Tab-separated table of C-alpha atoms and ligand atoms in Angstrom:
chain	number	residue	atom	x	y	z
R	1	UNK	CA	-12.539	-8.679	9.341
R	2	UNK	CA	-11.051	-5.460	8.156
R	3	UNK	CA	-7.564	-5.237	6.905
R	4	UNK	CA	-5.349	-2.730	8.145
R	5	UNK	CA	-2.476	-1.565	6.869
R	6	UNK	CA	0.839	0.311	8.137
R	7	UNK	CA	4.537	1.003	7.225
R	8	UNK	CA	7.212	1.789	9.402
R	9	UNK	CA	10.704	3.243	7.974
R	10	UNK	CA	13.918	1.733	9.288
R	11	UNK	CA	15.135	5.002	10.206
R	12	UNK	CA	16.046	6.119	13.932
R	13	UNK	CA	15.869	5.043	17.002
R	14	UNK	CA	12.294	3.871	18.737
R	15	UNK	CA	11.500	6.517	21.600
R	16	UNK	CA	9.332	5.855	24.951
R	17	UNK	CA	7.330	8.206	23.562
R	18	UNK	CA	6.685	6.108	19.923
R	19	UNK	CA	5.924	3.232	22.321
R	20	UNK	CA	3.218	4.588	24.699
R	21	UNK	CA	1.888	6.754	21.632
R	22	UNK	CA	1.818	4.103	18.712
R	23	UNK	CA	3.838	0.550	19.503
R	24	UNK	CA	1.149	-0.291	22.102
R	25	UNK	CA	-1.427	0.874	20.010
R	26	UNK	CA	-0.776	-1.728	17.068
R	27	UNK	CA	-0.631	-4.506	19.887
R	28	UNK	CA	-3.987	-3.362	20.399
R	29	UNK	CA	-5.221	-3.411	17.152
R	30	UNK	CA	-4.073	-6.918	15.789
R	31	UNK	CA	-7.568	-7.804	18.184
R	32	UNK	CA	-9.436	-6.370	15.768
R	33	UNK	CA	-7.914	-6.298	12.130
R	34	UNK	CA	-6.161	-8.829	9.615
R	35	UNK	CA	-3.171	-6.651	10.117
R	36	UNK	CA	-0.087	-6.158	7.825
R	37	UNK	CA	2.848	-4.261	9.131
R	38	UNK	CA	5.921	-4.022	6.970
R	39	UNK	CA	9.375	-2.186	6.718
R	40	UNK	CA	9.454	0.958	3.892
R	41	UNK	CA	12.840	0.345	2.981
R	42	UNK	CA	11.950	1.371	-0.180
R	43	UNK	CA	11.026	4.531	0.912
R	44	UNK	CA	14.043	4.743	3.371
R	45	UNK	CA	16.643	5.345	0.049
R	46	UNK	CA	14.083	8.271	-1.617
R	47	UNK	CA	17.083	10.545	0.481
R	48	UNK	CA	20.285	9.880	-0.083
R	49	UNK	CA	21.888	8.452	2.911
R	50	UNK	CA	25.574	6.500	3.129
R	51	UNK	CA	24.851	5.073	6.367
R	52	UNK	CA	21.569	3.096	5.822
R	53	UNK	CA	22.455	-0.915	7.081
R	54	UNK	CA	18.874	-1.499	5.767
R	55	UNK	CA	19.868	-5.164	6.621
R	56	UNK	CA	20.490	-4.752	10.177
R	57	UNK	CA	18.124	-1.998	10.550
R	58	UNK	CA	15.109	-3.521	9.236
R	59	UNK	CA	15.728	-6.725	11.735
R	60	UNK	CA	16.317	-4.388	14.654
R	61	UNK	CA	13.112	-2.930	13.862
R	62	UNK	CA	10.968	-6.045	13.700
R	63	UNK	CA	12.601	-7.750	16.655
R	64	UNK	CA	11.814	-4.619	18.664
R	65	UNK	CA	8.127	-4.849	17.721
R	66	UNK	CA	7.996	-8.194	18.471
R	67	UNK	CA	9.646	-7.460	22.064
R	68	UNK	CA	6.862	-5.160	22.623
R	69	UNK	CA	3.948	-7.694	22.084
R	70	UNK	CA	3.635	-7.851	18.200
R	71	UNK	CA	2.167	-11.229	17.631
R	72	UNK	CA	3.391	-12.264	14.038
R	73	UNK	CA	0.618	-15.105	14.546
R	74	UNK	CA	-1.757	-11.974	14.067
R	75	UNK	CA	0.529	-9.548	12.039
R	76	UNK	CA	1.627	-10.291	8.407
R	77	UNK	CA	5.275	-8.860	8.649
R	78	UNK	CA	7.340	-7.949	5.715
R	79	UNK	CA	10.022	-6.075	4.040
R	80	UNK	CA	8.380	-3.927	1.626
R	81	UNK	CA	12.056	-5.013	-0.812
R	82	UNK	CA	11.278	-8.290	-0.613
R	83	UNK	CA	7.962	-7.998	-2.309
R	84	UNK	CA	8.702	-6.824	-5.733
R	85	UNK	CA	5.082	-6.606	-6.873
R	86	UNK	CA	4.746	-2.821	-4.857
R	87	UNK	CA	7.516	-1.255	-7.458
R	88	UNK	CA	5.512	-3.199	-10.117
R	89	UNK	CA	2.372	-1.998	-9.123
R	90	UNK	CA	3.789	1.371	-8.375
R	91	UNK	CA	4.874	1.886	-12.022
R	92	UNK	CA	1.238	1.131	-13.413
R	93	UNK	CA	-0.113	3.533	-10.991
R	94	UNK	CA	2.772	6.349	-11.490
R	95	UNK	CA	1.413	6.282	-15.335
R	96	UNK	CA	-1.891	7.246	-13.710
R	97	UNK	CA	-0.785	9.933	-11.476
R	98	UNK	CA	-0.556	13.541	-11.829
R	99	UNK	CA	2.910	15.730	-12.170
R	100	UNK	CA	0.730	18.424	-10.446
R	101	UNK	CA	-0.867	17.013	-8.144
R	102	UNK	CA	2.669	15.000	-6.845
R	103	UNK	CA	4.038	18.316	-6.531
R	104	UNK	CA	1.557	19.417	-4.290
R	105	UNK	CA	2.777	17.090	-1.595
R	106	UNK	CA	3.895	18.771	1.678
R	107	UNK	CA	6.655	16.478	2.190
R	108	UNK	CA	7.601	16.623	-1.526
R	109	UNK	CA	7.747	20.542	-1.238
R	110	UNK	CA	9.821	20.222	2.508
R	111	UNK	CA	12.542	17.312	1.863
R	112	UNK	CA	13.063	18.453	-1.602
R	113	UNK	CA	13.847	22.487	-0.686
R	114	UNK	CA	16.907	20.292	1.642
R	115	UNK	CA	19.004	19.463	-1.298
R	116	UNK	CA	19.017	20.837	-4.637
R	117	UNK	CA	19.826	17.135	-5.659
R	118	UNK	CA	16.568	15.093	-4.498
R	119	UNK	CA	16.496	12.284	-6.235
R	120	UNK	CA	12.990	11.257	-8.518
R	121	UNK	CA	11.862	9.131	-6.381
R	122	UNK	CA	11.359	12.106	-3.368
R	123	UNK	CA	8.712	13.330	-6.426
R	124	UNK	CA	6.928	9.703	-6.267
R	125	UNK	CA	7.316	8.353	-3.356
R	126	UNK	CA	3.829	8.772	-2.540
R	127	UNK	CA	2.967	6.607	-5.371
R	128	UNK	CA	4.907	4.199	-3.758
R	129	UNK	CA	3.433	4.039	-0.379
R	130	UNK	CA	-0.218	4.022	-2.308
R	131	UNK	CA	0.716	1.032	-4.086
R	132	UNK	CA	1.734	-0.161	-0.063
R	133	UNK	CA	-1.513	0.651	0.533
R	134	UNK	CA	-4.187	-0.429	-2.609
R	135	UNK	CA	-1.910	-3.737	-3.413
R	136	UNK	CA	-3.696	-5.150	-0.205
R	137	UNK	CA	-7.267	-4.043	-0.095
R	138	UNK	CA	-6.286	-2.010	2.987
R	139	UNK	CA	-9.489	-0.899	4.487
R	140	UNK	CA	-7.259	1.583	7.495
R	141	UNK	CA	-4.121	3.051	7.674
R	142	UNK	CA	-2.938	4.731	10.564
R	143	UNK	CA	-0.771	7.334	9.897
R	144	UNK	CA	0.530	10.339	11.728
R	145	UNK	CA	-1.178	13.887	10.340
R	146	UNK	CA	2.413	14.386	8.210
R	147	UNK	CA	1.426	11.166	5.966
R	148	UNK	CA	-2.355	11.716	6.066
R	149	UNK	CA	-2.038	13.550	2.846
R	150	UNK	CA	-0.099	10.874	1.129
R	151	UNK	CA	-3.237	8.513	1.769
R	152	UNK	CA	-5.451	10.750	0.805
R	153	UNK	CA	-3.632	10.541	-2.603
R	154	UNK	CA	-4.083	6.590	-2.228
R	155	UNK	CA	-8.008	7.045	-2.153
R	156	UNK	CA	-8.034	9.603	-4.969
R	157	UNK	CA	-5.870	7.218	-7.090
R	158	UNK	CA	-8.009	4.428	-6.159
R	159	UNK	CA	-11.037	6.407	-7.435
R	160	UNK	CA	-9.510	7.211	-10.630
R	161	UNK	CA	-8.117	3.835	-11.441
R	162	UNK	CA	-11.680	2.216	-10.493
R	163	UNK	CA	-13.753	4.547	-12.486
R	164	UNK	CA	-11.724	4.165	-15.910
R	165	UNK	CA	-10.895	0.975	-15.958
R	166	UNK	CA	-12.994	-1.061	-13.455
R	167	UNK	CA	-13.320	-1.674	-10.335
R	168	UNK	CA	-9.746	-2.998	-8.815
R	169	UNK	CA	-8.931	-1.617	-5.699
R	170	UNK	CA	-10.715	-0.860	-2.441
R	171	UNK	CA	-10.668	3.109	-1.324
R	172	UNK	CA	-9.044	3.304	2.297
R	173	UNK	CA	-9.259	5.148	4.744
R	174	UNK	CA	-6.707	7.358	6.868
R	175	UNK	CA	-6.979	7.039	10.609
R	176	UNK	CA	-5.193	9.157	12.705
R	177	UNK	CA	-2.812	7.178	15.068
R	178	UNK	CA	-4.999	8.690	18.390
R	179	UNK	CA	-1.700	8.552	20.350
R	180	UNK	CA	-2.993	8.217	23.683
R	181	UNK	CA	-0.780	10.241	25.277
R	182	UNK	CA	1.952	12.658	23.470
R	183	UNK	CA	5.207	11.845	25.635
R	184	UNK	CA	7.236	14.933	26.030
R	185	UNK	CA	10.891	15.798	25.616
R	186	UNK	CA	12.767	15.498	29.533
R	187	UNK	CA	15.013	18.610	28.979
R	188	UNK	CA	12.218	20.550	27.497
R	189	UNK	CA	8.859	19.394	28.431
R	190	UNK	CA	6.904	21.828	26.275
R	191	UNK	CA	8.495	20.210	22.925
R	192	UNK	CA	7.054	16.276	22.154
R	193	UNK	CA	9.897	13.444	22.446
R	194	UNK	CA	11.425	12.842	19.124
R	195	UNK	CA	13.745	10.422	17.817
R	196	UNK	CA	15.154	12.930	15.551
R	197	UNK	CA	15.580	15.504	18.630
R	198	UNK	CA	19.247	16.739	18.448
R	199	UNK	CA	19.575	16.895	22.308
R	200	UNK	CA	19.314	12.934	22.889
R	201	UNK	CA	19.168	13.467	26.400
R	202	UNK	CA	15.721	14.335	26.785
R	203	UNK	CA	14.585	11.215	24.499
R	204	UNK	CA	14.289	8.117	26.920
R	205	UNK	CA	15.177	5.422	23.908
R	206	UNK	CA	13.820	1.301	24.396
R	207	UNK	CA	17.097	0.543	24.046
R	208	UNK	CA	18.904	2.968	26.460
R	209	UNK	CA	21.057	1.492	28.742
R	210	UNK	CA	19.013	1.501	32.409
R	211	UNK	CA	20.917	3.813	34.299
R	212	UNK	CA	21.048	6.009	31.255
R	213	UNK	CA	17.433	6.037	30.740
R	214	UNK	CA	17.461	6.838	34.873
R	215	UNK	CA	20.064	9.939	34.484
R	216	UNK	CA	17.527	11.076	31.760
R	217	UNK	CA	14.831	10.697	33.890
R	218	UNK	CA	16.532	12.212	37.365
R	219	UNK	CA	17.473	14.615	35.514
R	220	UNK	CA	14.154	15.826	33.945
R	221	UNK	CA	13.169	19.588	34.085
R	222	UNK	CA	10.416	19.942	36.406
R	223	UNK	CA	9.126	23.422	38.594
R	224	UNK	CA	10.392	24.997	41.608
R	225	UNK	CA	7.103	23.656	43.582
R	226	UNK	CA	6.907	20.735	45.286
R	227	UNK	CA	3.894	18.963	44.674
R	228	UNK	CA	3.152	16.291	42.333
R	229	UNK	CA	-0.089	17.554	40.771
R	230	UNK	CA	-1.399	17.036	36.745
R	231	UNK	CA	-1.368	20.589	35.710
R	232	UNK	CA	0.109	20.543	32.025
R	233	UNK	CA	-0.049	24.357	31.771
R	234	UNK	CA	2.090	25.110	34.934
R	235	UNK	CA	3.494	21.855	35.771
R	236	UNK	CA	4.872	20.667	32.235
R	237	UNK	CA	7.797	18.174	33.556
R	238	UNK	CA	5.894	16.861	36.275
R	239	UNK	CA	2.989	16.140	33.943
R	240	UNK	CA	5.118	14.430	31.743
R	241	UNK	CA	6.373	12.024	34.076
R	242	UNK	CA	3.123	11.215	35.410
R	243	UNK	CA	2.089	10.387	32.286
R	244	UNK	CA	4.680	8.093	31.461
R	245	UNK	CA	4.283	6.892	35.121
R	246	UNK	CA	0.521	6.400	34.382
R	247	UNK	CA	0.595	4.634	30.857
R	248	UNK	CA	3.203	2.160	32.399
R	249	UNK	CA	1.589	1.241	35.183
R	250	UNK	CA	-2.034	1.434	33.997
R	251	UNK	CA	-2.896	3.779	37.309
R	252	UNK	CA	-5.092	6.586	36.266
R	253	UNK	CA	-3.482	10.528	36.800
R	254	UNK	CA	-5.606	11.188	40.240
R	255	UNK	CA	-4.338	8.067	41.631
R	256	UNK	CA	-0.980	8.169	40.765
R	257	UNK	CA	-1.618	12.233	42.482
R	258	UNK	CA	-2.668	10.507	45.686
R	259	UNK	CA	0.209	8.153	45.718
R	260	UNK	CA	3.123	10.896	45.766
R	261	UNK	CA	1.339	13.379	47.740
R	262	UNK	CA	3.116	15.019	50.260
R	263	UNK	CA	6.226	13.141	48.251
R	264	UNK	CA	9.371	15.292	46.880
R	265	UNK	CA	10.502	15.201	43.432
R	266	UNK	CA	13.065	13.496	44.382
R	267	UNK	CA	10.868	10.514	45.326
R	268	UNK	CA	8.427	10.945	42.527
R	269	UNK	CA	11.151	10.832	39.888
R	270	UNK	CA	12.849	8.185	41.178
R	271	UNK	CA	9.264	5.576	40.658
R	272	UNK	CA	9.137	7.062	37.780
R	273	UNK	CA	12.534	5.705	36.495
R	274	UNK	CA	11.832	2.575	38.556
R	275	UNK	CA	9.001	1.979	36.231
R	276	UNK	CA	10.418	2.760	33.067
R	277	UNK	CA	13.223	0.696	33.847
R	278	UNK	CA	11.527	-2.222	34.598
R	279	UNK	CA	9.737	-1.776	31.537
R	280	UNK	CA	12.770	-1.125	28.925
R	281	UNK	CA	14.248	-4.201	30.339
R	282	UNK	CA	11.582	-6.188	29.835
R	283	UNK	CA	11.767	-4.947	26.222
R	284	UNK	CA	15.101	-5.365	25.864
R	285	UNK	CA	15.724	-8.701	27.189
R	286	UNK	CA	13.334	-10.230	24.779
R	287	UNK	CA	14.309	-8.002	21.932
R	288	UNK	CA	18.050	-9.735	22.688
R	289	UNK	CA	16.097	-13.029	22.910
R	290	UNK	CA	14.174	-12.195	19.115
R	291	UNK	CA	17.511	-11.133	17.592
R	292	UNK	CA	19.172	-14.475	18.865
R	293	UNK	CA	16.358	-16.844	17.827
R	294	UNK	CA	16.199	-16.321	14.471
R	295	UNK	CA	12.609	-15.598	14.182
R	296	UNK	CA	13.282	-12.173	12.642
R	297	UNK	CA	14.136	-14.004	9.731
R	298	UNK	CA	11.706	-16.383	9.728
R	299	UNK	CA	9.006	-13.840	10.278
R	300	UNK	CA	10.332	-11.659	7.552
R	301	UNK	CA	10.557	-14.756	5.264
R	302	UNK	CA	6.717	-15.925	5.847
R	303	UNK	CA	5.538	-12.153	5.372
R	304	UNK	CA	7.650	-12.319	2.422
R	305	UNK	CA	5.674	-15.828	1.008
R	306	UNK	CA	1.994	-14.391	1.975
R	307	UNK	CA	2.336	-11.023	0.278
R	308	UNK	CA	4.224	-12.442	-2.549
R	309	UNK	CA	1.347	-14.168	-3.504
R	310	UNK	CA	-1.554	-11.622	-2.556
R	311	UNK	CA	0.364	-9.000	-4.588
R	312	UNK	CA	1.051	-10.900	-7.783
R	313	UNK	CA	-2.604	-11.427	-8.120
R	314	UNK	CA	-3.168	-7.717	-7.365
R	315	UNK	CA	-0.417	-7.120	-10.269
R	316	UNK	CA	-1.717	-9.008	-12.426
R	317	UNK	CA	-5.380	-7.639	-12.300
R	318	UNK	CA	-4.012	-4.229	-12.678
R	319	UNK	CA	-2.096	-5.284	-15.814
R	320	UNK	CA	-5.407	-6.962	-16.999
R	321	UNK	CA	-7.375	-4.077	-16.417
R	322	UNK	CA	-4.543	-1.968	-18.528
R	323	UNK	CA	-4.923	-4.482	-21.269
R	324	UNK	CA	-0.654	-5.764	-21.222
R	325	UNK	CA	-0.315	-8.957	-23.058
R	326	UNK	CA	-0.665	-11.604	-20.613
U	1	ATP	P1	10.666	12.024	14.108
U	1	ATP	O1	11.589	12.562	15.144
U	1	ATP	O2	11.390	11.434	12.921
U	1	ATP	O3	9.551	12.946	13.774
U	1	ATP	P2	9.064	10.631	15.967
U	1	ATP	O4	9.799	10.049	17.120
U	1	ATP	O5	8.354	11.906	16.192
U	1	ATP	O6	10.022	10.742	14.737
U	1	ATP	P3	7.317	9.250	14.149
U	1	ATP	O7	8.106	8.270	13.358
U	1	ATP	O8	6.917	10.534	13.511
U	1	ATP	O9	8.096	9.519	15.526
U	1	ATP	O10	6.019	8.582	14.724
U	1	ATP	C1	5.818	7.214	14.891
U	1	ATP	C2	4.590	7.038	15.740
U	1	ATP	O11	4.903	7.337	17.113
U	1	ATP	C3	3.409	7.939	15.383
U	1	ATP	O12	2.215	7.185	15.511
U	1	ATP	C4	3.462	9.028	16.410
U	1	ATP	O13	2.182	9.570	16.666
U	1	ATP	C5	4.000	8.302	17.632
U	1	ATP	N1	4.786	9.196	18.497
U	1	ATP	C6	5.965	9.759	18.162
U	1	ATP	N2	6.447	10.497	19.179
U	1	ATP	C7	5.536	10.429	20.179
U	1	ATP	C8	5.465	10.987	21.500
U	1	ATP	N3	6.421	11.762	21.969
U	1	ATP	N4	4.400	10.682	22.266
U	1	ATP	C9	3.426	9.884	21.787
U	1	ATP	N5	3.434	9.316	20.550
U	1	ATP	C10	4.466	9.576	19.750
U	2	LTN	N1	5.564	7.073	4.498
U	2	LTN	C1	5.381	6.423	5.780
U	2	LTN	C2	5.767	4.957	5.715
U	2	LTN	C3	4.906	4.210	4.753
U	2	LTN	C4	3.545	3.852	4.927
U	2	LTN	C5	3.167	3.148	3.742
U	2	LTN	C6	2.643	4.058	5.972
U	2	LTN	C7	5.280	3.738	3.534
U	2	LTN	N2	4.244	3.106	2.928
U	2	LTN	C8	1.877	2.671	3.585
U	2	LTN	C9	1.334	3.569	5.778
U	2	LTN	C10	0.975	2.884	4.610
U	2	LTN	C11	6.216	7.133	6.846
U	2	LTN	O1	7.180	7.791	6.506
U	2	LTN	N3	5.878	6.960	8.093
């Protein structure tokens, strides 16, 4: 079986959108990979932020996934901090990386223009993430196109390890997340749903309140027509909200057309929020369930366990292959 591979930072809030584009996704793909999903808390401190709560942050995170159908029977979960071998790893690999070619990052060259004060490990954080990524033999990682460069990095670094000192590490492969459907924002339907969108009210969140997530929702900016037809071009907001209507109810666009024809807005947006209530509740009360149980921490503490011991063999071929003392 293959082994895929993917990191999530503990940053933000998880949008509608990040579920019907990538959370269902994953559930999907624990069918057909040995599947490792951890937290990149690591990563989360490359920019300086006071407000972090890693802690709660990272358990919020997890129990979410798990409320939307992560089976941790079928997903190795971790906290990329709890695994010490990726730093170790990361420094072997940093001593075979290039100052040029880290400064060619894109998201090097962006975040770092923010402050004059980026911290070093801004510059190698993508030595980081391929030490994420060639400490486990991943075969895939799905990324979205902003962190596609940062495995191509992985694979060339694989390479270059492999051909001078042996082979060590398998090459992976980036695979675009093929979000199934891009979710757009409510107030402006032409611009996708973001968590880091500064107008919140156009983000339906999975842990909204219900009647906020309904405001949001009978609020949403449609046309001045009247009729609840796909037409992305003309009809922005109203093909927005049949798309969200259509991924959570599995009904295909034409059919969900048929259903509201002759319908009013009104009407239309009111299944709509029907819908996507029924669904954020259904996430939330078994998030509040996950959090309660106390299998975030035993999840976290198995992943922990597992890649501990995968990794330290990892580590201690690459310090082999570098001839350390053993
Ligand atoms: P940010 O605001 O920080 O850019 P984001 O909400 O856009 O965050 P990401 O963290 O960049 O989300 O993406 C996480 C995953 O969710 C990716 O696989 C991405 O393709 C998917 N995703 C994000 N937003 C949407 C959306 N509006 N519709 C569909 N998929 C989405
Ligand atoms: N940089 C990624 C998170 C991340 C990751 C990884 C993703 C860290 N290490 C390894 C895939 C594989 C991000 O910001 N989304």
């Amino acid at each position: 079986m293959k082994k895929m591979l993917t990191g999530l930072q503990p940053t933000g809030v998880i949008t509608l959108g990040n579920y019907i584009g990538a959370i269902k996704q994953m559930v999907e793909y624990q069918e057909q990979y040995d599947t490792y999903m951890f937290v990149a808390d690591l990563h989360a401190i490359t920019v300086p932020n006071d407000k972090l709560d890693l802690s709660e942050k990272t358990r919020s995170l997890i129990a979410l996934y798990l409320a939307c159908g992560v089976d941790p029977d079928k997903v190795t979960i971790f906290a990329q901090s709890n695994n010490e071998y990726h730093t170790n790893v990361a420094w072997m690999l940093e001593c075979n990386s290039y100052f040029g070619e880290l400064s060619r990052m894109h998201q090097f060259k962006e975040k770092s223009k923010k402050s004059e004060n980026f911290t070093a490990g801004l510059f190698t954080y993508p030595v980081l993430m391929a030490a994420d990524i060639l400490i486990y033999d991943s075969d895939i990682v799905p990324v979205g196109i902003d962190q596609k460069q940062h495995v191509e990095l992985a694979r060339d670094i694989a390479i270059r390890f492999n051909n001078k000192y042996g082979e060590t590490f398998t090459v992976p492969e980036p695979v675009m997340s093929v979000t199934g459907t891009k979710i757009m924002d409510m107030i402006d339907p032409t611009k996708k749903m973001s968590k880091s969108s500064e107008n919140q009210n156009g983000v339906i969140r999975l842990l909204d309140e219900p009647e906020v997530a309904r405001k949001k929702i009978m609020r949403a900016t449609t046309d001045s027509e009247m009729a609840v037809k796909f037409d992305v071009e003309n009809k922005p907001g109203i093909s927005n909200l049949i798309n969200i209507y259509s991924a959570l109810t599995g009904k295909k666009t034409e059919e969900v057309e048929k259903e509201f024809e002759g319908s009013n807005y009104g009407t239309f947006k009111k299944a709509v929020a029907e819908v996507t209530i029924g669904k954020i509740t259904e996430i939330q009360e078994k998030y509040n369930e996950v959090l309660n149980s106390g299998m975030v921490d035993q999840v976290l503490k198995a992943g922990a366990d597992k890649t501990r011991e995968i990794a330290k063999k990892k580590y201690e071929l690459v310090k082999q292959r570098l001839g350390f003392y053993m």
